[in-house]
Coordinates of C-alpha atoms in Angstrom, one line a residue:
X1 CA -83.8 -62.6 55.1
X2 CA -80.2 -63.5 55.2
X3 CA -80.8 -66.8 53.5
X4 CA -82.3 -64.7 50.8
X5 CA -79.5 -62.2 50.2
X6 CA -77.2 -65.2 50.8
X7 CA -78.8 -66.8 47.3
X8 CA -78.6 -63.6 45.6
X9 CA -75.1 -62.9 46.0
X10 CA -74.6 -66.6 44.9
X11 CA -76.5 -66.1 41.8
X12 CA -74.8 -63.1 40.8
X13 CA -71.3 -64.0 41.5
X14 CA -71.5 -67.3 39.4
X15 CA -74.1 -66.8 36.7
X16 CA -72.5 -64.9 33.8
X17 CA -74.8 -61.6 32.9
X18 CA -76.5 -61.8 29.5
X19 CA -74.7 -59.8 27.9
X20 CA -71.5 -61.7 28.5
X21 CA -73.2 -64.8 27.3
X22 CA -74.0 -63.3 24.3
X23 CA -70.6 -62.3 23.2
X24 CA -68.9 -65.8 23.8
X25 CA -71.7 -67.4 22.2
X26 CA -72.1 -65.0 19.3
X27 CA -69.3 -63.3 17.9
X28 CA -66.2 -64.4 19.5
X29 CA -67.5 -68.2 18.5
X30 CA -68.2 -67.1 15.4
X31 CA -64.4 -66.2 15.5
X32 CA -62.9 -69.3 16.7
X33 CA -65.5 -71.4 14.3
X34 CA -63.6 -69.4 11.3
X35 CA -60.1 -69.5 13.0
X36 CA -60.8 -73.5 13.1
X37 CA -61.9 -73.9 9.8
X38 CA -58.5 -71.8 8.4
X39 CA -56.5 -73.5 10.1
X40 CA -57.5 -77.5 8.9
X41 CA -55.3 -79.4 6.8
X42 CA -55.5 -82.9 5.8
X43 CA -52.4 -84.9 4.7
X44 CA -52.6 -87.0 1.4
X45 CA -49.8 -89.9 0.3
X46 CA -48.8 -89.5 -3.4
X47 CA -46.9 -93.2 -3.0
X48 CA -46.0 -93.1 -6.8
X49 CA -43.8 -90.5 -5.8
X50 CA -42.8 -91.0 -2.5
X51 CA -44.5 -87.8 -1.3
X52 CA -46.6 -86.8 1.6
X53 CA -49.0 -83.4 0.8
X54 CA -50.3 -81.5 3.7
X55 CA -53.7 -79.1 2.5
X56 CA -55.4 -76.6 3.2
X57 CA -59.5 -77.1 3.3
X58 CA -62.1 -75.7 4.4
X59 CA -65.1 -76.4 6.2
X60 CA -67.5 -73.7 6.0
X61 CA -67.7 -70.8 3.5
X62 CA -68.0 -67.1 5.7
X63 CA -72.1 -67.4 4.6
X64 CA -71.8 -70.8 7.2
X65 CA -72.9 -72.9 4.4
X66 CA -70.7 -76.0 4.1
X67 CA -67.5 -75.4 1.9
X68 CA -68.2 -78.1 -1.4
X69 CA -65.1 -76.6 -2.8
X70 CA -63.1 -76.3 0.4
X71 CA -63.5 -79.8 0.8
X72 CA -61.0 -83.1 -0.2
X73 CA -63.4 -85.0 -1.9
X74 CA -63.2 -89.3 -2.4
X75 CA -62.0 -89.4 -5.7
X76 CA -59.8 -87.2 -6.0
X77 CA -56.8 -88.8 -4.1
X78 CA -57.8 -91.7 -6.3
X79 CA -57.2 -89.4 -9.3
X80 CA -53.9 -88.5 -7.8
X81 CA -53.1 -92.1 -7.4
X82 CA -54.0 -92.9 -10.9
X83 CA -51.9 -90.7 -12.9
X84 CA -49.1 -90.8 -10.8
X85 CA -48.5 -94.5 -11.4
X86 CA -45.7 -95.8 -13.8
X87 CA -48.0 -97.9 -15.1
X88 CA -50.8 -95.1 -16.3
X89 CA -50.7 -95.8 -19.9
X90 CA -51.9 -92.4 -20.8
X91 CA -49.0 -90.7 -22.9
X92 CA -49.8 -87.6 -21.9
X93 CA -48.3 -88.5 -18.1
X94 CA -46.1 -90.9 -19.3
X95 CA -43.7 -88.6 -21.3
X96 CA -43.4 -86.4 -18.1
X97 CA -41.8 -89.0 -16.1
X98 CA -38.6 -87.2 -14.9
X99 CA -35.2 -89.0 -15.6
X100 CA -31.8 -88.8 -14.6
X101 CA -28.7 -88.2 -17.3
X102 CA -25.9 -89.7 -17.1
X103 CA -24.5 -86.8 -14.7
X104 CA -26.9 -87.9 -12.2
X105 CA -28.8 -84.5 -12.8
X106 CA -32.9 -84.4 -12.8
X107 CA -34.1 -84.1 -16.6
X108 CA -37.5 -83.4 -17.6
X109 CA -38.4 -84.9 -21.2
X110 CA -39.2 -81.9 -24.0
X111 CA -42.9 -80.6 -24.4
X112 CA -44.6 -80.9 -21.4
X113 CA -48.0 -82.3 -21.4
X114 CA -51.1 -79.5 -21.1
X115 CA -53.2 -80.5 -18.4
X116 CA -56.3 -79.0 -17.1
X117 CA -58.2 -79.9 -14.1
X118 CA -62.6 -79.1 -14.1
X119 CA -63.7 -78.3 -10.2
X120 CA -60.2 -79.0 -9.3
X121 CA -61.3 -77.8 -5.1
X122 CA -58.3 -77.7 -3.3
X123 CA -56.5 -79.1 -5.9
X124 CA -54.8 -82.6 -5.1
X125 CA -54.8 -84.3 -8.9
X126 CA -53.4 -80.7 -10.1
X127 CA -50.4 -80.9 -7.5
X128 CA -49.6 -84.3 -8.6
X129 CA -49.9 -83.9 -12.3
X130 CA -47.4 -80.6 -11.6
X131 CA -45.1 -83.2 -9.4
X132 CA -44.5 -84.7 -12.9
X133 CA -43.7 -82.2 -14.6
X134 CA -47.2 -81.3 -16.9
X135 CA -48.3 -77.7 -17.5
X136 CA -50.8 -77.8 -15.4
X137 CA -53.9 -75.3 -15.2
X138 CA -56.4 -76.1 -12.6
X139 CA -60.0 -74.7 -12.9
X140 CA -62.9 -74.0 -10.3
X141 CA -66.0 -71.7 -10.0
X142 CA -65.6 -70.9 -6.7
X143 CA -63.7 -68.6 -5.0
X144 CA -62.8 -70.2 -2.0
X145 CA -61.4 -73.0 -4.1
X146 CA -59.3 -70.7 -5.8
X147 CA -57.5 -69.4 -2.7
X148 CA -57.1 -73.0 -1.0
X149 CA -55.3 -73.6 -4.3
X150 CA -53.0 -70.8 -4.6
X151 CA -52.1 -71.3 -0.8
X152 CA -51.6 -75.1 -1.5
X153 CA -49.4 -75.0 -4.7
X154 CA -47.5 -71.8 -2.9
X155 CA -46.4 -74.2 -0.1
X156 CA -44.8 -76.9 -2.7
X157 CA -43.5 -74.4 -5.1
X158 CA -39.8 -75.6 -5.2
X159 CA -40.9 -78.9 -6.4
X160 CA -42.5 -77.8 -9.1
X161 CA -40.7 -78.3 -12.7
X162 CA -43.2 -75.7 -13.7
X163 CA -45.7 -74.2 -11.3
X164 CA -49.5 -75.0 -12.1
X165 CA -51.7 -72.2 -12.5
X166 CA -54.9 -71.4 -10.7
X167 CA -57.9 -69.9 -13.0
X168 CA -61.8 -69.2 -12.4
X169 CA -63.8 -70.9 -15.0
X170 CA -67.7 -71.7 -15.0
X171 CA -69.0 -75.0 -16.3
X172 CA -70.7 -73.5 -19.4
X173 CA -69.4 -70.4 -19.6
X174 CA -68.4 -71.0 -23.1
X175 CA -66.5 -67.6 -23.7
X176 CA -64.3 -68.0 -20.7
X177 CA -63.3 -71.8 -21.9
X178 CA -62.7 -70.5 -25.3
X179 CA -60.6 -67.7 -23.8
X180 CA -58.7 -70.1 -21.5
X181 CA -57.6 -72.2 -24.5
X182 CA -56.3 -69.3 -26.6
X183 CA -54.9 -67.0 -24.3
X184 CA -53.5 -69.1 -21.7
X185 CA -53.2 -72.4 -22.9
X186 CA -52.3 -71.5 -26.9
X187 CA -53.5 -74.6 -27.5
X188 CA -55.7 -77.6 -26.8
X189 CA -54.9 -79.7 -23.9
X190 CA -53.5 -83.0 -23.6
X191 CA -55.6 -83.8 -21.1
X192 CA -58.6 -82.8 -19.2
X193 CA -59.6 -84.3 -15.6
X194 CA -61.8 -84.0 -12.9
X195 CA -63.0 -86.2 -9.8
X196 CA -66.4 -85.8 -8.0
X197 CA -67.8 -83.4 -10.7
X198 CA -71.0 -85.3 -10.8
X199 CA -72.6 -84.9 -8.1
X200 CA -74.7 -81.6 -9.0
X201 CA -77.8 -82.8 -11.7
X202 CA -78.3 -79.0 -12.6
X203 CA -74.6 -78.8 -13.7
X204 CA -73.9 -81.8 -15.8
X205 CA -75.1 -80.2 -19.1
X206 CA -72.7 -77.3 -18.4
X207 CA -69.6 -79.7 -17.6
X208 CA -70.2 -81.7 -20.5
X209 CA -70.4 -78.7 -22.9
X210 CA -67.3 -77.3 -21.4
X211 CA -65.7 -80.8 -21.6
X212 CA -66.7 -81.0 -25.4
X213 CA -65.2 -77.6 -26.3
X214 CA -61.9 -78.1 -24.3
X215 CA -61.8 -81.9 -27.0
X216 CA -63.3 -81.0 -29.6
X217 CA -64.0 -83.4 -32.4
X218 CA -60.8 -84.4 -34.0
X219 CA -58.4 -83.7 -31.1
X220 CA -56.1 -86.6 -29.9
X221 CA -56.7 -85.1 -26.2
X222 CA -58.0 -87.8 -23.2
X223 CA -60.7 -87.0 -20.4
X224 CA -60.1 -88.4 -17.4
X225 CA -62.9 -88.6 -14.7
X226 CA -63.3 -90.0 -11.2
X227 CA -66.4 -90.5 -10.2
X228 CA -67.7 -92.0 -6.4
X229 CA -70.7 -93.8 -6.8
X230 CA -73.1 -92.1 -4.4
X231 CA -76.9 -92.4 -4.2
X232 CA -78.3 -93.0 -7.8
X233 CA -75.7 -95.0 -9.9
X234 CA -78.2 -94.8 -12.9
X235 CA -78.8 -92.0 -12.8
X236 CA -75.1 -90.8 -12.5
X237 CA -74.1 -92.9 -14.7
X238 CA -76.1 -91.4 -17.2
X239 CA -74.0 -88.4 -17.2
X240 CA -70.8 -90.7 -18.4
X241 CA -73.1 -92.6 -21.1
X242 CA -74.4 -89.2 -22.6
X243 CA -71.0 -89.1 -24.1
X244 CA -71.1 -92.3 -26.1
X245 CA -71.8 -90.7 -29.3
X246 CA -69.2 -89.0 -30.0
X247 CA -66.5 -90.5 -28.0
X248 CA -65.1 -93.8 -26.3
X249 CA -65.1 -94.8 -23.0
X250 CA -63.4 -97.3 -21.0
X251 CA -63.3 -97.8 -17.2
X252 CA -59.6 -98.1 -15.5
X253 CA -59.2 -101.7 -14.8
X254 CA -58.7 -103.2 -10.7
X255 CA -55.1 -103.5 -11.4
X256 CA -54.6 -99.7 -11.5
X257 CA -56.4 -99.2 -8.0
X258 CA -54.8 -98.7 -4.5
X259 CA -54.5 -102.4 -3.2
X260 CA -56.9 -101.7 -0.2
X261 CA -59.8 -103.7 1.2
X262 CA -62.4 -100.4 0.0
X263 CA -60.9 -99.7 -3.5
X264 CA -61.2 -103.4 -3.9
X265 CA -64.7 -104.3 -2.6
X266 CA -67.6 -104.4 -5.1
X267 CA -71.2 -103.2 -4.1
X268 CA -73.2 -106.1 -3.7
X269 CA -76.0 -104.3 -5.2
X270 CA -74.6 -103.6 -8.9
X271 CA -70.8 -104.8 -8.3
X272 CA -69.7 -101.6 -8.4
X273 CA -66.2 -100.5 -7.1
X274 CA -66.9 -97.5 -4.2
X275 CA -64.9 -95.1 -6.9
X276 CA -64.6 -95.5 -10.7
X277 CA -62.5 -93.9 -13.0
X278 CA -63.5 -93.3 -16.7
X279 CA -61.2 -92.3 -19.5
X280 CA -62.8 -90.9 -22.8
X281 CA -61.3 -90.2 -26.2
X282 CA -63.1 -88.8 -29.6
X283 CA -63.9 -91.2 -31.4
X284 CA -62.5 -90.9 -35.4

């Protein structure tokens, strides 16, 4: 009988009660799950201009699902990378290179370029493209996306010639694209980008509608998208050849890519790089 009561008292004293249980494996894990997931960051190197980013992202929306648009995704550092390079021939970034006059005082060149950013997530290419001076306005559907951004761009604001702006805007949602152009931007923009845009079949014929509106036929703008080559390359590729029509493409050449061992290494399968990125133009 004392062996008994012995066992007991061992049980009780070192087995939490359920309702204990319940709470550190329910709600207050629920807490620290969220608490974790606002407080990751991720650090990118903008070595064109001698930068180091920290971010904001997220993992998981409050629903649990996984965060799409709180998450850095491939391409876009390599997006980043691209237009932040002295060599990018596109005019539209190279005009915003900042100078120094004479007096040893930081000059921006006159009308800066107009730069908008599709799914821009957390919002890397935007913060680079506002490094160099653009007016930059960067786009996403989601909410979650839209707060990452605001707290990223917040955090850099004093180096920011002009601060970028952050806007909800649905692929397809043709009234709020037409809206953005003439009551924010004023006009069309010099340049619209994205990176790893592609990935969604149901929302390619949206993207491309909204990419078509914000170039429209006759406009000198550029589109520049980076794309990372996932599970069907024909098929995503389709999506980038569905603009041949009406406009020219071209893919950025190896010289223009990070000198790295993975930006460098075809698939053996199609001799694809891991990332491409695709420039487009109306054609006259």
């Amino acid at each position: 009988m004392i062996l008994w009561w012995t066992l007991i008292f061992v049980a009780l004293t070192f087995i939490p009660p359920v309702t204990s249980y319940t709470i550190l494996g329910g709600i207050d894990q629920e807490k620290k799950d969220d608490a974790e997931s606002e407080n990751s960051f991720v650090t990118e190197k903008l070595r064109h201009l001698q930068k180091q980013v920290e971010l904001r992202i997220q993992s998981h929306e409050p629903s649990g699902r996984v965060s799409m648009a709180g998450t850095l995704w491939e391409a876009s550092p390599l997006l980043a990378d691209y237009i932040t390079n002295p060599a990018c021939p596109l005019e539209a970034f190279q005009r915003m290179r900042i100078h120094d006059d004479d007096d040893g005082n930081v000059r921006l060149q006159p009308q800066p370029s107009t730069v908008v950013e599709l799914g821009s997530g957390v919002g890397l290419a935007s913060l680079a493209a506002a490094f160099l001076g653009c007016r930059v306005f960067a786009t996403d559907g989601s909410p979650s996306s839209i707060r990452l951004m605001n707290e990223n761009f917040e955090k850099y604001a004093p180096d920011f010639p002009m601060p970028p702006r952050t806007l909800r805007l649905d692929w397809g949602d043709m009234d709020a694209a037409q809206s953005l152009i003439q009551s924010e931007l004023c006009c069309l923009p010099d340049v619209i980008m994205a990176s790893d845009v592609v990935y969604s079949y149901s929302a390619r014929e949206e993207l491309a509608a909204t990419i078509r509106l914000l170039c429209p036929k006759g406009h000198s703008g550029r589109v520049v998208i980076a794309h990372r080559w996932r599970t069907d390359p024909a098929d995503e590729g389709s999506f980038f050849e569905s603009f041949d029509d009406d406009f020219d493409r071209e893919e950025v050449g190896m010289e223009f890519l990070p000198d790295d061992g993975y930006h460098r290494t075809r698939n053996m399968m199609d001799m694809r790089y891991p990332i491409s990125i695709f420039e487009m133009r109306r054609k006259c």
